[in-house]
Structures are given as C-alpha cells and as structure tokens.
PDB file of C-alpha atoms in Angstrom:
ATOM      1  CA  UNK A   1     -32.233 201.664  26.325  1.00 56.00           C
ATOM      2  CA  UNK A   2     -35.324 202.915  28.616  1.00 65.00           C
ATOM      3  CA  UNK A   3     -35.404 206.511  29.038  1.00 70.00           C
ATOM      4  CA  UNK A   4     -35.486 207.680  32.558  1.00 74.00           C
ATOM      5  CA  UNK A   5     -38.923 209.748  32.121  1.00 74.00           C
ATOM      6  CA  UNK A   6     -39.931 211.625  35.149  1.00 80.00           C
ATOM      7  CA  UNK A   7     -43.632 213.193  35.150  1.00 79.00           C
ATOM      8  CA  UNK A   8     -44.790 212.180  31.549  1.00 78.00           C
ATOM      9  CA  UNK A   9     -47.676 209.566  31.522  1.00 77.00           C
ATOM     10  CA  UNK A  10     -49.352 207.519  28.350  1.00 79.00           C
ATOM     11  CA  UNK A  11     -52.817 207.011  28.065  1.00 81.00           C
ATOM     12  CA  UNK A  12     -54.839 205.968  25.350  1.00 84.00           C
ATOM     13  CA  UNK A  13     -57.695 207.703  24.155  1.00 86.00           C
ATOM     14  CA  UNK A  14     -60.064 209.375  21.265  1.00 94.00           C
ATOM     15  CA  UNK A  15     -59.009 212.114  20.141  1.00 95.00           C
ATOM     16  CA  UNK A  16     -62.408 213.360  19.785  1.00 97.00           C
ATOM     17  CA  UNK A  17     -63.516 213.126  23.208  1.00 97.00           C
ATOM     18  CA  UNK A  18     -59.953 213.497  25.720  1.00 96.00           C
ATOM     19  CA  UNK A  19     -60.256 211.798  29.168  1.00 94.00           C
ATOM     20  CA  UNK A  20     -58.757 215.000  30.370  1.00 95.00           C
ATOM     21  CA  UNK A  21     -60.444 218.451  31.914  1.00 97.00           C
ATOM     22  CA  UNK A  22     -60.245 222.089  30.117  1.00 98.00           C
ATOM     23  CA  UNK A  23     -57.020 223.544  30.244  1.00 97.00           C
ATOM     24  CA  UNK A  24     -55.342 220.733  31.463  1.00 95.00           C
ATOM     25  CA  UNK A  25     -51.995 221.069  29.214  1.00 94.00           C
ATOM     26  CA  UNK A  26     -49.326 223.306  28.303  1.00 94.00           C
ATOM     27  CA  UNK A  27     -48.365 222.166  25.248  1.00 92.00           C
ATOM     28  CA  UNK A  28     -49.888 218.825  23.504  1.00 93.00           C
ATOM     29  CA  UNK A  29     -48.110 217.349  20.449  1.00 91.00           C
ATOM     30  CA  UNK A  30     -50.003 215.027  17.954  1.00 92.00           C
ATOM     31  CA  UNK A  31     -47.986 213.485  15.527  1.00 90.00           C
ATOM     32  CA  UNK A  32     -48.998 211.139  12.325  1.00 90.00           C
ATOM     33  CA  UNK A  33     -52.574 211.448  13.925  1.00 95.00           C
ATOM     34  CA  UNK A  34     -54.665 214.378  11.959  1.00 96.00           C
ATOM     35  CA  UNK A  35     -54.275 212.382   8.414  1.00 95.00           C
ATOM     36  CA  UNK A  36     -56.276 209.507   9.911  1.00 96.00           C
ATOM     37  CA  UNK A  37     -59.297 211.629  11.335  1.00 97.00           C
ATOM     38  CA  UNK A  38     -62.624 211.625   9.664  1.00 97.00           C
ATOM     39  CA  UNK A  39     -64.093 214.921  11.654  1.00 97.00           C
ATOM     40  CA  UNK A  40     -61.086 217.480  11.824  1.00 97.00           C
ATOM     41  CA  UNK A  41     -63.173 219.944  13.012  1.00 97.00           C
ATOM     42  CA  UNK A  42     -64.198 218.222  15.865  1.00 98.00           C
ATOM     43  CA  UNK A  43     -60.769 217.022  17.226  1.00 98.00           C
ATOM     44  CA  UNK A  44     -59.066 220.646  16.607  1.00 97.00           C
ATOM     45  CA  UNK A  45     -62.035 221.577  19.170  1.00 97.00           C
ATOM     46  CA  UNK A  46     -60.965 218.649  21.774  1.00 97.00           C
ATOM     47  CA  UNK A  47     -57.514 219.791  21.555  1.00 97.00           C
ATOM     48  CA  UNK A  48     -58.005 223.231  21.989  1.00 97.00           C
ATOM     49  CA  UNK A  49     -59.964 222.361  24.967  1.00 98.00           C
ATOM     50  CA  UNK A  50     -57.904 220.670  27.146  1.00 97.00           C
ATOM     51  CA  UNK A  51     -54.825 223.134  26.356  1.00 96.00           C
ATOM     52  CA  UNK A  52     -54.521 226.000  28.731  1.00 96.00           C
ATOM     53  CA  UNK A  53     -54.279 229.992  27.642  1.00 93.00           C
ATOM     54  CA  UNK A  54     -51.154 229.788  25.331  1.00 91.00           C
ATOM     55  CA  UNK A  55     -50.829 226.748  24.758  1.00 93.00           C
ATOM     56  CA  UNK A  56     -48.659 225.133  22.165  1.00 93.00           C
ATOM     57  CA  UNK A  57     -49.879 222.627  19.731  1.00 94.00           C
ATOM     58  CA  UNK A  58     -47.672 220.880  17.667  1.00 92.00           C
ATOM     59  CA  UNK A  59     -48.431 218.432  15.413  1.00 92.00           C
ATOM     60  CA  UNK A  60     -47.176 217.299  11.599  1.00 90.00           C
ATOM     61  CA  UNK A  61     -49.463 215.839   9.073  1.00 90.00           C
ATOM     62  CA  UNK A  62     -49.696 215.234   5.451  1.00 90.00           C
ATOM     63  CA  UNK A  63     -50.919 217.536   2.669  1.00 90.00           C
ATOM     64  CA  UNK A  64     -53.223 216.420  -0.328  1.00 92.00           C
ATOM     65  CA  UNK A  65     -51.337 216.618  -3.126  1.00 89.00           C
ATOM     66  CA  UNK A  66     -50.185 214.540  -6.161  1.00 89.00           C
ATOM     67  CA  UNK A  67     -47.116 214.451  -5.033  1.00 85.00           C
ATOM     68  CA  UNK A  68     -47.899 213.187  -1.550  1.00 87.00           C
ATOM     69  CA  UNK A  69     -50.237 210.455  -2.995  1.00 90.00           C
ATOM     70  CA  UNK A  70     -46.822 208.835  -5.277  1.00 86.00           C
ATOM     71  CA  UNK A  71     -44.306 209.136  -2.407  1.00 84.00           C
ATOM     72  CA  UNK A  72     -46.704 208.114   0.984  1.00 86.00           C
ATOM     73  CA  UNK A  73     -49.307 205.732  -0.388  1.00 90.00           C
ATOM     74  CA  UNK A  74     -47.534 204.161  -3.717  1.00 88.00           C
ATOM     75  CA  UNK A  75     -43.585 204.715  -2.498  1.00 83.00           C
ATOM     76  CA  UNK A  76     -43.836 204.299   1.357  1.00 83.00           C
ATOM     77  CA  UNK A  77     -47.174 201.679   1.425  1.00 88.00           C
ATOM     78  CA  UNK A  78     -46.628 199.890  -2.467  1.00 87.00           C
ATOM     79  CA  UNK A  79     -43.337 199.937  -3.533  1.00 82.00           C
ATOM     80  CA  UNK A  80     -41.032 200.011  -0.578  1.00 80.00           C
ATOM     81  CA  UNK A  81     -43.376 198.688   2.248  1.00 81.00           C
ATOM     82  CA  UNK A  82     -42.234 201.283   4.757  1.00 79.00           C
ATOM     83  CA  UNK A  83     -45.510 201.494   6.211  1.00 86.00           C
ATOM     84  CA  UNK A  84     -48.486 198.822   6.170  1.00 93.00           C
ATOM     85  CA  UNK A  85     -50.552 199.058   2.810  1.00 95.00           C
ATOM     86  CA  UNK A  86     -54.115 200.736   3.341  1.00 95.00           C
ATOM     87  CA  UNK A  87     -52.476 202.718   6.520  1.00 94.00           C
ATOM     88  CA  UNK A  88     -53.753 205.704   4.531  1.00 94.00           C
ATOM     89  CA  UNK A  89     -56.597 207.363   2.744  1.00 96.00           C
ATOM     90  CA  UNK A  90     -55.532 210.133   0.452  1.00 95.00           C
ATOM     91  CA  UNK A  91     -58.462 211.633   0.911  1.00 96.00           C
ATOM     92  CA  UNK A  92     -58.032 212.426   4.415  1.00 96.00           C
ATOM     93  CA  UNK A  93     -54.656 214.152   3.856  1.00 95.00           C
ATOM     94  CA  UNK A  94     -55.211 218.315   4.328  1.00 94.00           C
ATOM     95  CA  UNK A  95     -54.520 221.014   2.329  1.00 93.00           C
ATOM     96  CA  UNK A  96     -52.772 223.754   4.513  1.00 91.00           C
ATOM     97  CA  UNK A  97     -55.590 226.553   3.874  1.00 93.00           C
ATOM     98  CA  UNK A  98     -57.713 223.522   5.082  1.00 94.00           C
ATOM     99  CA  UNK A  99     -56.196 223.110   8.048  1.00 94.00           C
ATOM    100  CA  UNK A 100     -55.605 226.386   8.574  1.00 93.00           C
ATOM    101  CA  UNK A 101     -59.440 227.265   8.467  1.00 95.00           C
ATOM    102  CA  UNK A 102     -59.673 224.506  11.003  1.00 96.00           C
ATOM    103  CA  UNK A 103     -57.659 225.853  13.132  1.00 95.00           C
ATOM    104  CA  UNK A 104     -59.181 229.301  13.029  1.00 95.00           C
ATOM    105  CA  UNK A 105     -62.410 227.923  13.486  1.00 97.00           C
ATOM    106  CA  UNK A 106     -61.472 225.622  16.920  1.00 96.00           C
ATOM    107  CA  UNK A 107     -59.907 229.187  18.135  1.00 95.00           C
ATOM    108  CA  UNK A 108     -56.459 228.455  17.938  1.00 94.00           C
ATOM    109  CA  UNK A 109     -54.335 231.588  16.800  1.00 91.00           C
ATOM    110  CA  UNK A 110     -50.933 232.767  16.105  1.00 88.00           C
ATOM    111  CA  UNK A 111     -50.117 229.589  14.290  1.00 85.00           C
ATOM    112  CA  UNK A 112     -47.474 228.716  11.534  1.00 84.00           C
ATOM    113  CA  UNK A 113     -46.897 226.521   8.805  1.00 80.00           C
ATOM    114  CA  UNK A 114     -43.525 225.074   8.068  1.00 78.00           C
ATOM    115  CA  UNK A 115     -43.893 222.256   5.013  1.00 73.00           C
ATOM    116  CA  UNK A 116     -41.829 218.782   5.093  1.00 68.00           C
ATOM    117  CA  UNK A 117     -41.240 217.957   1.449  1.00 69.00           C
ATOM    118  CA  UNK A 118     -40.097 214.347   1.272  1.00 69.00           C
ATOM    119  CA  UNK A 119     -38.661 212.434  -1.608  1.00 73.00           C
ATOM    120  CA  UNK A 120     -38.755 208.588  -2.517  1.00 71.00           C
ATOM    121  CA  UNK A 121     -34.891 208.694  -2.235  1.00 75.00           C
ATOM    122  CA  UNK A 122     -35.701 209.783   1.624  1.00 73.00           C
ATOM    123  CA  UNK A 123     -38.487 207.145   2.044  1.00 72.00           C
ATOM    124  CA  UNK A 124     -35.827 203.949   0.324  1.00 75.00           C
ATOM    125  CA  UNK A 125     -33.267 205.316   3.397  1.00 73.00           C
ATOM    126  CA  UNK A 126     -35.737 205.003   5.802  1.00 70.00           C
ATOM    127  CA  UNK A 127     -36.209 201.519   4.818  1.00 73.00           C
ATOM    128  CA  UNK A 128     -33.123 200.454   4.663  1.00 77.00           C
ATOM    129  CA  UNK A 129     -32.337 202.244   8.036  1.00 70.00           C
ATOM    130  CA  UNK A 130     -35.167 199.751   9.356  1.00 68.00           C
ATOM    131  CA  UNK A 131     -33.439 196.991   8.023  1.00 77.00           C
ATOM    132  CA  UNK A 132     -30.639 197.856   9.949  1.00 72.00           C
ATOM    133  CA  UNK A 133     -28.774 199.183   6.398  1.00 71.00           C
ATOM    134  CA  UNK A 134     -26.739 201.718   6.697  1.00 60.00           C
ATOM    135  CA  UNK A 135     -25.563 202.905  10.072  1.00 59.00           C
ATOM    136  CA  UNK A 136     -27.737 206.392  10.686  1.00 55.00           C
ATOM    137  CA  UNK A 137     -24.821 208.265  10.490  1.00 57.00           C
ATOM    138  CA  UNK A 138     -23.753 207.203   7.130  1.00 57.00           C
ATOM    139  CA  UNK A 139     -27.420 208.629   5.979  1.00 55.00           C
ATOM    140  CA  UNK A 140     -26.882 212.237   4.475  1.00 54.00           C
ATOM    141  CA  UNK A 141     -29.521 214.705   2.855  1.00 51.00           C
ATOM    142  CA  UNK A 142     -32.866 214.976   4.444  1.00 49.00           C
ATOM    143  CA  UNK A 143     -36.189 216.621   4.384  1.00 45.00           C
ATOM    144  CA  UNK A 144     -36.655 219.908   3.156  1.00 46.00           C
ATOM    145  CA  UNK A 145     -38.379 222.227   5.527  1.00 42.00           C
ATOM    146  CA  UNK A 146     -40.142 225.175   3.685  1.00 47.00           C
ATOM    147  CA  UNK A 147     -42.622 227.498   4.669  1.00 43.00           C
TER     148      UNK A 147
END
C-alpha cells in the first residue's frame, strides 16, 4: 500500500556535498549510510551544515568489532545471504569513541549513544521473514538496545 506522504520529497545525492543550503533541515536521519563512507569526517561536516540550530540527527550504523564482522559480513552476507556479499567493508564499520570524536569535531553536541546488539538467530528471522516465513507477528525476541 502507498503511503499518503504530504510534504516529504526524495532526492538523491552525495552525502559529501548536499544539494541543499545551510540550515535547511530540522531533523535529517541517515540510516545504513555512515558504514559505507570512506571520509566520515567530511560527511558529519555536510550534515551538520544543512541542519538548522538544534537540529536532530539520527542515524544507526555498525560498530567494528569481532562480533559485528561474524554476524553482518559472514552471517548476514555468507551464510544466510540476507544482504548482497561484498555490501560491506569491515573496515569502514566505527568504533563509538570514533564516531563520537567525529561528531565533536563536525560541531554536533549533546549527542547519545544507544547500541543495537544483534544475534545470528535475529539475522536467520529476518531471512526467513523475507521469504515470506513466518508471519511477522509470529517473530518474538529482538534486538537488544544498550547504552
């Protein structure tokens, strides 16, 4: 079913060089993106320009450890194809302080960090969910949010 959207447009662009003036948004959300970039610094800076005085950012990405190598590149890319193989480099995934230096450095302030801690269990749902395999509902546990 199309959602009825009323004043929300798409537009493609680079991240590291938005087709939009300063201050241009009150909030700006950037999902699955940051793991992919290969200058951080420089698209924290883009973002931060074109969001206005208190502006909210909000964005999810993946942090380097072992543990997110075995369940997003070997479970969700190898073993149970969730995701196309090579989508990611491990190497580009952030460490919090990372980011968090980033952050501080393109000016943004007052931010938090709430972790998503995923398990292969979560990532086989997810794939069968895609195949249709079991009804969402019938899907219990989840992701653990910590801080």
């Amino acid at each position: 079913r199309k959602a009825d959207l009323q004043n929300v447009r798409f537009q493609n662009g680079s991240l590291y060089a938005l087709p939009f003036a300063d201050a241009s948004f009150d909030a700006v959300v950037v999902s699955d993106v940051l793991e992919h970039l290969t200058d951080l610094p420089k698209a924290l800076r883009e973002l931060r320009r074109v969001l206005r005085s208190g502006g909210l950012l909000l964005f999810d990405t993946i942090d380097r450890t072992l543990a997110t190598f075995i369940v997003a590149i070997i479970g969700a890319e190898h073993l149970i194809g969730l995701i196309q193989r090579g989508s990611h480099d491990w190497r580009l995934f952030i460490r919090p302080e990372e980011l968090g230096r980033a952050l501080v450095n393109a000016s943004f302030t007052g931010f938090e960090n709430k972790s998503l801690d995923p398990s292969l269990r979560d990532l086989a749902q997810l794939r069968l969910l895609g195949l249709g395999l079991p009804r969402l509902e019938k899907i219990h546990g989840g992701w653990r949010i910590g801080s």
